[in-house]
Amino acid sequence: MKSRELKPRTGLIHALDVVELEKCIKIAQQVEPFVDAIKLSWPFILKNGGEGMLAVRDRIELPIVACFKVVDIPEVSRDIVKLAIQYGANGITLQGFVGTDTMKECIELAHRLSAQTFMVTEMSHPGAVEFIQPVGEKLAKMAKQLGSDGIVAPATRPENITRYRKIVGNEILIMSPGVGPQGGQLGDALQAGANFEVIGRRIYLASDPAKEAEQYANVLSKIIEKKQPLLEA
Ligand code: BMP
């Protein structure tokens, strides 16, 4: 059993893209009852270092996903994965298009260190249609073949989530960013086959982040409950 393994409960992951450490910890604690994980990204790490991630981790019990979208040669990618986990990450995102060799190294190492991997198959922003979208299905196949715990797919194009779900089957988790300011509608990604919707600005910029997260979690957890019997059948 992995420590702090990411599992769908509320179906909501908070992308806590706030760089001020104390503010970040405060929001993480406020939203903790309503989210399945806290996702931290490069700006937070550049400002606070790995110690910053450990400080957040120490103040909550949720899994931490280090959204580093690792994209380098295998030897360097391995170091990023190792250090991310040493500094408290329970899951890490990887950029699949860098190739099978890097992905294999990263996934095997993460698993040896009891962490989960989430490989990006298609991003949510408009520019993703230029280069990554055309190879999205290949990336999803690779993620499944290499045993990645999950993939990342866009809430802005829910129809593509359904295509990726068919490729990866029900065992692999799908996390889906792009709800709200990027154009995705709350709930559409879960209905299309994702396990989590990743929401950032709509929560951390709200006057009451906990209330905002609770509202989203209520909607998403109901969708998960309805889907459960279908998955178990
Ligand atoms: P927001 O809800 O504020 O748009 O934030 C989305 C979050 O998901 C950001 O942390 C962003 O880095 C991340 N993300 C994304 O938006 N699209 C992707 O394809 C992959 C991501 O990790």
PDB file of C-alpha atoms and ligand atoms in Angstrom:
ATOM      1  CA  MET A   1       0.000   0.000   0.000  1.00  0.00           C
ATOM      2  CA  LYS A   2       1.405   3.372  -1.035  1.00  0.00           C
ATOM      3  CA  SER A   3       1.529   6.138   1.581  1.00  0.00           C
ATOM      4  CA  ARG A   4      -1.080   8.783   0.840  1.00  0.00           C
ATOM      5  CA  GLU A   5      -2.220   7.063  -2.333  1.00  0.00           C
ATOM      6  CA  LEU A   6      -4.419   9.206  -4.562  1.00  0.00           C
ATOM      7  CA  LYS A   7      -7.891   7.696  -4.871  1.00  0.00           C
ATOM      8  CA  PRO A   8     -11.157   9.284  -6.092  1.00  0.00           C
ATOM      9  CA  ARG A   9     -13.315  10.279  -3.140  1.00  0.00           C
ATOM     10  CA  THR A  10     -14.553  13.792  -3.852  1.00  0.00           C
ATOM     11  CA  GLY A  11     -13.189  13.751  -7.428  1.00  0.00           C
ATOM     12  CA  LEU A  12     -11.573  17.146  -6.898  1.00  0.00           C
ATOM     13  CA  ILE A  13      -7.860  18.000  -6.946  1.00  0.00           C
ATOM     14  CA  HIS A  14      -6.881  21.527  -6.017  1.00  0.00           C
ATOM     15  CA  ALA A  15      -4.146  23.082  -8.176  1.00  0.00           C
ATOM     16  CA  LEU A  16      -2.787  25.332  -5.436  1.00  0.00           C
ATOM     17  CA  ASP A  17      -0.847  27.718  -7.659  1.00  0.00           C
ATOM     18  CA  VAL A  18      -0.145  30.167  -4.843  1.00  0.00           C
ATOM     19  CA  VAL A  19       3.534  30.890  -4.271  1.00  0.00           C
ATOM     20  CA  GLU A  20       3.379  32.465  -0.802  1.00  0.00           C
ATOM     21  CA  LEU A  21       4.122  29.584   1.573  1.00  0.00           C
ATOM     22  CA  GLU A  22       1.910  30.532   4.521  1.00  0.00           C
ATOM     23  CA  LYS A  23      -1.029  31.409   2.261  1.00  0.00           C
ATOM     24  CA  CYS A  24      -0.582  28.135   0.427  1.00  0.00           C
ATOM     25  CA  ILE A  25      -0.587  26.134   3.686  1.00  0.00           C
ATOM     26  CA  LYS A  26      -3.652  28.008   4.935  1.00  0.00           C
ATOM     27  CA  ILE A  27      -5.667  27.303   1.778  1.00  0.00           C
ATOM     28  CA  ALA A  28      -4.511  23.662   1.720  1.00  0.00           C
ATOM     29  CA  GLN A  29      -5.830  23.237   5.266  1.00  0.00           C
ATOM     30  CA  GLN A  30      -9.097  25.045   4.470  1.00  0.00           C
ATOM     31  CA  VAL A  31      -9.899  22.884   1.439  1.00  0.00           C
ATOM     32  CA  GLU A  32      -8.562  19.619   2.904  1.00  0.00           C
ATOM     33  CA  PRO A  33     -11.988  18.081   3.705  1.00  0.00           C
ATOM     34  CA  PHE A  34     -13.227  18.643   0.160  1.00  0.00           C
ATOM     35  CA  VAL A  35     -10.364  17.597  -2.093  1.00  0.00           C
ATOM     36  CA  ASP A  36      -8.529  14.352  -2.886  1.00  0.00           C
ATOM     37  CA  ALA A  37      -5.086  15.944  -3.352  1.00  0.00           C
ATOM     38  CA  ILE A  38      -3.161  19.187  -3.471  1.00  0.00           C
ATOM     39  CA  LYS A  39      -1.207  19.800  -6.677  1.00  0.00           C
ATOM     40  CA  LEU A  40       1.892  22.022  -6.470  1.00  0.00           C
ATOM     41  CA  SER A  41       3.795  23.358  -9.470  1.00  0.00           C
ATOM     42  CA  TRP A  42       7.157  24.866 -10.456  1.00  0.00           C
ATOM     43  CA  PRO A  43       6.447  28.487  -9.404  1.00  0.00           C
ATOM     44  CA  PHE A  44       5.810  27.304  -5.830  1.00  0.00           C
ATOM     45  CA  ILE A  45       9.014  25.225  -5.824  1.00  0.00           C
ATOM     46  CA  LEU A  46      11.118  28.008  -7.350  1.00  0.00           C
ATOM     47  CA  LYS A  47       9.942  30.329  -4.592  1.00  0.00           C
ATOM     48  CA  ASN A  48      10.009  27.946  -1.628  1.00  0.00           C
ATOM     49  CA  GLY A  49      12.310  25.086  -2.596  1.00  0.00           C
ATOM     50  CA  GLY A  50      11.669  21.454  -1.826  1.00  0.00           C
ATOM     51  CA  GLU A  51      11.401  22.385   1.854  1.00  0.00           C
ATOM     52  CA  GLY A  52       8.309  24.388   0.966  1.00  0.00           C
ATOM     53  CA  MET A  53       6.627  21.264  -0.397  1.00  0.00           C
ATOM     54  CA  LEU A  54       7.595  19.341   2.748  1.00  0.00           C
ATOM     55  CA  ALA A  55       6.144  22.152   4.880  1.00  0.00           C
ATOM     56  CA  VAL A  56       2.780  21.894   3.081  1.00  0.00           C
ATOM     57  CA  ARG A  57       2.838  18.107   3.325  1.00  0.00           C
ATOM     58  CA  ASP A  58       3.519  18.232   7.066  1.00  0.00           C
ATOM     59  CA  ARG A  59       0.453  20.382   7.711  1.00  0.00           C
ATOM     60  CA  ILE A  60      -2.113  18.240   5.837  1.00  0.00           C
ATOM     61  CA  GLU A  61      -2.853  14.561   5.375  1.00  0.00           C
ATOM     62  CA  LEU A  62      -3.728  14.658   1.685  1.00  0.00           C
ATOM     63  CA  PRO A  63      -1.553  13.313  -1.124  1.00  0.00           C
ATOM     64  CA  ILE A  64       0.671  15.931  -2.746  1.00  0.00           C
ATOM     65  CA  VAL A  65       0.996  15.811  -6.530  1.00  0.00           C
ATOM     66  CA  ALA A  66       4.161  17.513  -7.792  1.00  0.00           C
ATOM     67  CA  CYS A  67       3.088  18.852 -11.170  1.00  0.00           C
ATOM     68  CA  PHE A  68       6.578  18.975 -12.671  1.00  0.00           C
ATOM     69  CA  LYS A  69       5.615  17.540 -16.084  1.00  0.00           C
ATOM     70  CA  VAL A  70       9.045  15.933 -16.205  1.00  0.00           C
ATOM     71  CA  VAL A  71      10.585  16.262 -19.658  1.00  0.00           C
ATOM     72  CA  ASP A  72      14.312  15.519 -19.874  1.00  0.00           C
ATOM     73  CA  ILE A  73      16.789  12.772 -20.674  1.00  0.00           C
ATOM     74  CA  PRO A  74      16.277   9.687 -18.488  1.00  0.00           C
ATOM     75  CA  GLU A  75      19.245  10.417 -16.179  1.00  0.00           C
ATOM     76  CA  VAL A  76      18.093  13.952 -15.333  1.00  0.00           C
ATOM     77  CA  SER A  77      14.404  13.047 -15.194  1.00  0.00           C
ATOM     78  CA  ARG A  78      15.261  10.320 -12.681  1.00  0.00           C
ATOM     79  CA  ASP A  79      16.866  12.897 -10.388  1.00  0.00           C
ATOM     80  CA  ILE A  80      13.811  15.153 -10.617  1.00  0.00           C
ATOM     81  CA  VAL A  81      11.514  12.253  -9.691  1.00  0.00           C
ATOM     82  CA  LYS A  82      13.762  11.123  -6.835  1.00  0.00           C
ATOM     83  CA  LEU A  83      14.098  14.601  -5.346  1.00  0.00           C
ATOM     84  CA  ALA A  84      10.399  15.381  -5.769  1.00  0.00           C
ATOM     85  CA  ILE A  85       9.570  12.274  -3.747  1.00  0.00           C
ATOM     86  CA  GLN A  86      12.252  13.011  -1.137  1.00  0.00           C
ATOM     87  CA  TYR A  87      10.691  16.437  -0.749  1.00  0.00           C
ATOM     88  CA  GLY A  88       7.252  15.044  -0.067  1.00  0.00           C
ATOM     89  CA  ALA A  89       5.549  14.318  -3.382  1.00  0.00           C
ATOM     90  CA  ASN A  90       3.219  11.313  -3.395  1.00  0.00           C
ATOM     91  CA  GLY A  91       2.536  11.666  -7.090  1.00  0.00           C
ATOM     92  CA  ILE A  92       4.356  13.316  -9.967  1.00  0.00           C
ATOM     93  CA  THR A  93       3.301  14.361 -13.457  1.00  0.00           C
ATOM     94  CA  LEU A  94       5.410  13.380 -16.473  1.00  0.00           C
ATOM     95  CA  GLN A  95       5.411  14.642 -20.059  1.00  0.00           C
ATOM     96  CA  GLY A  96       4.973  11.487 -22.156  1.00  0.00           C
ATOM     97  CA  PHE A  97       6.153  12.931 -25.461  1.00  0.00           C
ATOM     98  CA  VAL A  98       9.765  12.964 -24.220  1.00  0.00           C
ATOM     99  CA  GLY A  99       9.824   9.233 -24.990  1.00  0.00           C
ATOM    100  CA  THR A 100       9.520   5.694 -23.688  1.00  0.00           C
ATOM    101  CA  ASP A 101      13.023   5.542 -22.181  1.00  0.00           C
ATOM    102  CA  THR A 102      12.472   8.529 -19.898  1.00  0.00           C
ATOM    103  CA  MET A 103       8.933   7.437 -19.000  1.00  0.00           C
ATOM    104  CA  LYS A 104      10.025   3.890 -18.152  1.00  0.00           C
ATOM    105  CA  GLU A 105      12.798   5.118 -15.837  1.00  0.00           C
ATOM    106  CA  CYS A 106      10.529   7.611 -14.108  1.00  0.00           C
ATOM    107  CA  ILE A 107       7.617   5.232 -13.609  1.00  0.00           C
ATOM    108  CA  GLU A 108       9.795   2.390 -12.305  1.00  0.00           C
ATOM    109  CA  LEU A 109      11.658   4.685  -9.930  1.00  0.00           C
ATOM    110  CA  ALA A 110       8.476   6.337  -8.633  1.00  0.00           C
ATOM    111  CA  HIS A 111       6.970   2.924  -7.957  1.00  0.00           C
ATOM    112  CA  ARG A 112      10.094   1.733  -6.145  1.00  0.00           C
ATOM    113  CA  LEU A 113       9.770   4.834  -3.946  1.00  0.00           C
ATOM    114  CA  SER A 114       6.023   4.237  -3.384  1.00  0.00           C
ATOM    115  CA  ALA A 115       4.812   7.191  -5.427  1.00  0.00           C
ATOM    116  CA  GLN A 116       2.316   7.432  -8.272  1.00  0.00           C
ATOM    117  CA  THR A 117       2.853   8.771 -11.794  1.00  0.00           C
ATOM    118  CA  PHE A 118       0.490  10.741 -14.028  1.00  0.00           C
ATOM    119  CA  MET A 119       1.550  11.019 -17.638  1.00  0.00           C
ATOM    120  CA  VAL A 120       0.259  13.926 -19.719  1.00  0.00           C
ATOM    121  CA  THR A 121      -1.416  12.670 -22.902  1.00  0.00           C
ATOM    122  CA  GLU A 122      -2.962  15.949 -24.015  1.00  0.00           C
ATOM    123  CA  MET A 123      -2.928  19.391 -22.437  1.00  0.00           C
ATOM    124  CA  SER A 124      -5.924  21.639 -21.908  1.00  0.00           C
ATOM    125  CA  HIS A 125      -4.798  24.919 -23.477  1.00  0.00           C
ATOM    126  CA  PRO A 126      -5.516  25.891 -27.129  1.00  0.00           C
ATOM    127  CA  GLY A 127      -1.878  25.381 -28.222  1.00  0.00           C
ATOM    128  CA  ALA A 128      -2.088  21.705 -27.264  1.00  0.00           C
ATOM    129  CA  VAL A 129      -3.824  20.933 -30.560  1.00  0.00           C
ATOM    130  CA  GLU A 130      -0.636  21.816 -32.496  1.00  0.00           C
ATOM    131  CA  PHE A 131       1.755  19.103 -31.369  1.00  0.00           C
ATOM    132  CA  ILE A 132       0.642  16.993 -28.411  1.00  0.00           C
ATOM    133  CA  GLN A 133      -2.985  16.291 -29.352  1.00  0.00           C
ATOM    134  CA  PRO A 134      -2.118  14.451 -32.592  1.00  0.00           C
ATOM    135  CA  VAL A 135      -0.049  11.935 -30.594  1.00  0.00           C
ATOM    136  CA  GLY A 136      -2.385  11.758 -27.580  1.00  0.00           C
ATOM    137  CA  GLU A 137      -3.658   8.254 -28.307  1.00  0.00           C
ATOM    138  CA  LYS A 138      -0.120   6.922 -28.741  1.00  0.00           C
ATOM    139  CA  LEU A 139       0.818   8.491 -25.408  1.00  0.00           C
ATOM    140  CA  ALA A 140      -2.193   6.927 -23.699  1.00  0.00           C
ATOM    141  CA  LYS A 141      -1.164   3.505 -25.047  1.00  0.00           C
ATOM    142  CA  MET A 142       2.370   4.041 -23.771  1.00  0.00           C
ATOM    143  CA  ALA A 143       1.108   5.073 -20.320  1.00  0.00           C
ATOM    144  CA  LYS A 144      -0.887   1.856 -20.090  1.00  0.00           C
ATOM    145  CA  GLN A 145       1.946  -0.319 -21.388  1.00  0.00           C
ATOM    146  CA  LEU A 146       4.451   1.143 -18.928  1.00  0.00           C
ATOM    147  CA  GLY A 147       2.067   0.860 -15.976  1.00  0.00           C
ATOM    148  CA  SER A 148       1.637   4.541 -15.182  1.00  0.00           C
ATOM    149  CA  ASP A 149      -0.905   4.978 -12.383  1.00  0.00           C
ATOM    150  CA  GLY A 150      -2.645   7.699 -14.287  1.00  0.00           C
ATOM    151  CA  ILE A 151      -2.782  10.095 -17.187  1.00  0.00           C
ATOM    152  CA  VAL A 152      -3.620  13.780 -17.532  1.00  0.00           C
ATOM    153  CA  ALA A 153      -6.246  14.714 -20.145  1.00  0.00           C
ATOM    154  CA  PRO A 154      -8.089  17.962 -20.904  1.00  0.00           C
ATOM    155  CA  ALA A 155     -11.404  19.012 -19.350  1.00  0.00           C
ATOM    156  CA  THR A 156     -11.578  21.494 -22.226  1.00  0.00           C
ATOM    157  CA  ARG A 157     -12.067  18.577 -24.673  1.00  0.00           C
ATOM    158  CA  PRO A 158     -14.123  15.985 -22.753  1.00  0.00           C
ATOM    159  CA  GLU A 159     -14.758  13.952 -25.908  1.00  0.00           C
ATOM    160  CA  ASN A 160     -11.028  13.180 -25.997  1.00  0.00           C
ATOM    161  CA  ILE A 161     -11.115  11.973 -22.379  1.00  0.00           C
ATOM    162  CA  THR A 162     -13.621   9.346 -23.505  1.00  0.00           C
ATOM    163  CA  ARG A 163     -11.212   8.235 -26.252  1.00  0.00           C
ATOM    164  CA  TYR A 164      -8.324   7.987 -23.778  1.00  0.00           C
ATOM    165  CA  ARG A 165     -10.484   6.081 -21.282  1.00  0.00           C
ATOM    166  CA  LYS A 166     -11.229   3.457 -23.944  1.00  0.00           C
ATOM    167  CA  ILE A 167      -7.496   3.053 -24.554  1.00  0.00           C
ATOM    168  CA  VAL A 168      -6.303   2.878 -20.934  1.00  0.00           C
ATOM    169  CA  GLY A 169      -9.216   0.879 -19.471  1.00  0.00           C
ATOM    170  CA  ASN A 170     -10.703   1.369 -16.007  1.00  0.00           C
ATOM    171  CA  GLU A 171      -7.603   0.649 -13.928  1.00  0.00           C
ATOM    172  CA  ILE A 172      -5.747   3.842 -14.829  1.00  0.00           C
ATOM    173  CA  LEU A 173      -6.697   7.130 -13.165  1.00  0.00           C
ATOM    174  CA  ILE A 174      -7.457  10.154 -15.332  1.00  0.00           C
ATOM    175  CA  MET A 175      -6.969  13.639 -13.890  1.00  0.00           C
ATOM    176  CA  SER A 176      -8.387  16.464 -15.887  1.00  0.00           C
ATOM    177  CA  PRO A 177      -7.467  20.154 -15.678  1.00  0.00           C
ATOM    178  CA  GLY A 178      -9.097  23.023 -17.545  1.00  0.00           C
ATOM    179  CA  VAL A 179     -12.351  23.614 -15.640  1.00  0.00           C
ATOM    180  CA  GLY A 180     -13.510  27.225 -15.272  1.00  0.00           C
ATOM    181  CA  PRO A 181     -11.316  29.965 -16.743  1.00  0.00           C
ATOM    182  CA  GLN A 182      -9.933  27.629 -19.441  1.00  0.00           C
ATOM    183  CA  GLY A 183     -13.455  26.826 -20.619  1.00  0.00           C
ATOM    184  CA  GLY A 184     -14.210  23.329 -19.261  1.00  0.00           C
ATOM    185  CA  GLN A 185     -17.574  22.889 -17.521  1.00  0.00           C
ATOM    186  CA  LEU A 186     -17.668  21.429 -14.010  1.00  0.00           C
ATOM    187  CA  GLY A 187     -18.578  17.740 -14.146  1.00  0.00           C
ATOM    188  CA  ASP A 188     -18.106  17.223 -17.885  1.00  0.00           C
ATOM    189  CA  ALA A 189     -14.676  15.590 -17.550  1.00  0.00           C
ATOM    190  CA  LEU A 190     -15.916  13.117 -14.915  1.00  0.00           C
ATOM    191  CA  GLN A 191     -18.971  12.317 -17.044  1.00  0.00           C
ATOM    192  CA  ALA A 192     -16.618  11.719 -19.983  1.00  0.00           C
ATOM    193  CA  GLY A 193     -14.523   9.209 -18.026  1.00  0.00           C
ATOM    194  CA  ALA A 194     -12.076  11.112 -15.805  1.00  0.00           C
ATOM    195  CA  ASN A 195     -11.634  10.306 -12.101  1.00  0.00           C
ATOM    196  CA  PHE A 196     -10.609  13.787 -10.959  1.00  0.00           C
ATOM    197  CA  GLU A 197     -11.157  17.360 -12.077  1.00  0.00           C
ATOM    198  CA  VAL A 198      -8.199  19.616 -11.306  1.00  0.00           C
ATOM    199  CA  ILE A 199      -9.332  23.111 -10.321  1.00  0.00           C
ATOM    200  CA  GLY A 200      -7.016  25.980  -9.449  1.00  0.00           C
ATOM    201  CA  ARG A 201      -7.990  29.646  -9.781  1.00  0.00           C
ATOM    202  CA  ARG A 202     -11.705  29.147  -9.139  1.00  0.00           C
ATOM    203  CA  ILE A 203     -10.797  27.915  -5.655  1.00  0.00           C
ATOM    204  CA  TYR A 204      -7.685  29.767  -4.491  1.00  0.00           C
ATOM    205  CA  LEU A 205      -8.879  33.125  -5.821  1.00  0.00           C
ATOM    206  CA  ALA A 206     -12.336  32.761  -4.230  1.00  0.00           C
ATOM    207  CA  SER A 207     -13.147  34.827  -1.153  1.00  0.00           C
ATOM    208  CA  ASP A 208     -13.927  31.573   0.671  1.00  0.00           C
ATOM    209  CA  PRO A 209     -11.824  28.753  -0.870  1.00  0.00           C
ATOM    210  CA  ALA A 210     -13.287  26.091   1.441  1.00  0.00           C
ATOM    211  CA  LYS A 211     -16.872  26.948   0.498  1.00  0.00           C
ATOM    212  CA  GLU A 212     -15.974  27.010  -3.181  1.00  0.00           C
ATOM    213  CA  ALA A 213     -14.203  23.630  -2.966  1.00  0.00           C
ATOM    214  CA  GLU A 214     -17.136  22.164  -1.035  1.00  0.00           C
ATOM    215  CA  GLN A 215     -19.579  23.202  -3.760  1.00  0.00           C
ATOM    216  CA  TYR A 216     -17.458  21.587  -6.484  1.00  0.00           C
ATOM    217  CA  ALA A 217     -16.848  18.463  -4.392  1.00  0.00           C
ATOM    218  CA  ASN A 218     -20.589  18.038  -3.836  1.00  0.00           C
ATOM    219  CA  VAL A 219     -21.235  18.005  -7.580  1.00  0.00           C
ATOM    220  CA  LEU A 220     -18.258  15.787  -8.448  1.00  0.00           C
ATOM    221  CA  SER A 221     -18.699  13.221  -5.669  1.00  0.00           C
ATOM    222  CA  LYS A 222     -22.303  12.658  -6.771  1.00  0.00           C
ATOM    223  CA  ILE A 223     -21.085  11.858 -10.287  1.00  0.00           C
ATOM    224  CA  ILE A 224     -18.530   9.416  -8.844  1.00  0.00           C
ATOM    225  CA  GLU A 225     -21.215   7.710  -6.716  1.00  0.00           C
ATOM    226  CA  LYS A 226     -23.469   7.268  -9.758  1.00  0.00           C
ATOM    227  CA  LYS A 227     -20.633   5.813 -11.843  1.00  0.00           C
ATOM    228  CA  GLN A 228     -19.450   3.371  -9.166  1.00  0.00           C
ATOM    229  CA  PRO A 229     -22.011   0.595  -9.811  1.00  0.00           C
ATOM    230  CA  LEU A 230     -21.285   0.807 -13.571  1.00  0.00           C
ATOM    231  CA  LEU A 231     -17.552   0.317 -12.966  1.00  0.00           C
ATOM    232  CA  GLU A 232     -18.105  -2.559 -10.555  1.00  0.00           C
ATOM    233  CA  ALA A 233     -20.630  -4.331 -12.867  1.00  0.00           C
TER     234      ALA A 233
HETATM  235  P1  BMP B   1      -6.745  26.585 -13.384  1.00  0.00           P
HETATM  236  O1  BMP B   1      -7.918  25.776 -12.852  1.00  0.00           O
HETATM  237  O2  BMP B   1      -6.464  27.791 -12.584  1.00  0.00           O
HETATM  238  O3  BMP B   1      -6.852  26.833 -14.854  1.00  0.00           O
HETATM  239  O4  BMP B   1      -5.427  25.694 -13.172  1.00  0.00           O
HETATM  240  C1  BMP B   1      -5.165  24.528 -13.893  1.00  0.00           C
HETATM  241  C2  BMP B   1      -3.961  23.816 -13.329  1.00  0.00           C
HETATM  242  O5  BMP B   1      -3.753  22.610 -14.053  1.00  0.00           O
HETATM  243  C3  BMP B   1      -2.660  24.604 -13.412  1.00  0.00           C
HETATM  244  O6  BMP B   1      -1.886  24.216 -12.283  1.00  0.00           O
HETATM  245  C4  BMP B   1      -1.993  24.067 -14.663  1.00  0.00           C
HETATM  246  O7  BMP B   1      -0.582  24.093 -14.580  1.00  0.00           O
HETATM  247  C5  BMP B   1      -2.466  22.620 -14.677  1.00  0.00           C
HETATM  248  N1  BMP B   1      -2.594  22.026 -16.025  1.00  0.00           N
HETATM  249  C6  BMP B   1      -3.432  22.559 -16.979  1.00  0.00           C
HETATM  250  O8  BMP B   1      -4.082  23.587 -16.768  1.00  0.00           O
HETATM  251  N2  BMP B   1      -3.536  21.927 -18.194  1.00  0.00           N
HETATM  252  C7  BMP B   1      -2.851  20.796 -18.506  1.00  0.00           C
HETATM  253  O9  BMP B   1      -3.005  20.281 -19.594  1.00  0.00           O
HETATM  254  C8  BMP B   1      -1.991  20.262 -17.538  1.00  0.00           C
HETATM  255  C9  BMP B   1      -1.872  20.889 -16.291  1.00  0.00           C
HETATM  256  O10 BMP B   1      -1.086  20.367 -15.377  1.00  0.00           O
END
